[in-house]
């Protein structure tokens, strides 16, 4: 990025040229181009910095979700290694949709909101099934809290990056499963956590792609 001292020297040189009628138009054009280039580099840096913060948090939650699934399975009793392999229609697919970066960011946000509701349901169920001092409950709470913060980061990123676009449409209420017995709750919780882990991995990849496509001036920032 152009340093302030260099910017001042170049601006001063151009302003000196502005005093000469023969070079006024050229100097003005160069001054405008220089300012535009500097502003563009600043926007690129801000964009890359925002992606870096969001990607760093996503990686952390993904790592914690891997550990969470291990703890979850260990706390569910016999046959728990099979629980995550069941298909449950109410749990969102971990796929990100859309063609443009703005559409794909919207898709990520919709998924995060949906998974937030499912994580809350899993927390409620496991609170009834586990001891109050269970480490699983602590890990569930940590992942849920970080996920809400990730949603807030992405929402701000979307509004900063696409200020001329309207906010995404209101999201319909998430469809949660009907009342379940203890075994169904164990299976449901495992499927939710595994699907969310897979989704977070795709978010990491999507953020790296967004960096390359949108933050063009700082492609190697991360």
Coordinates of C-alpha atoms in Angstrom, one line a residue, residues 52-65 150 200 204 207-208 211 222:
X52 CA -9.4 -13.5 7.5
X53 CA -11.3 -13.0 10.7
X54 CA -14.3 -14.9 9.5
X55 CA -12.3 -17.8 8.1
X56 CA -10.2 -18.0 11.3
X57 CA -13.4 -18.3 13.4
X58 CA -15.0 -20.8 11.0
X59 CA -11.9 -23.0 11.2
X60 CA -12.0 -22.9 15.0
X61 CA -15.6 -23.9 15.2
X62 CA -15.0 -26.7 12.7
X63 CA -12.1 -28.0 14.8
X64 CA -14.3 -27.8 17.9
X65 CA -17.2 -29.6 16.1
X150 CA -19.9 -16.3 13.2
X200 CA -18.5 -25.6 8.3
X204 CA -14.1 -22.6 4.9
X207 CA -14.6 -18.1 2.2
X208 CA -11.3 -18.8 0.4
X211 CA -11.2 -14.0 -1.1
X222 CA -4.5 -15.4 4.0

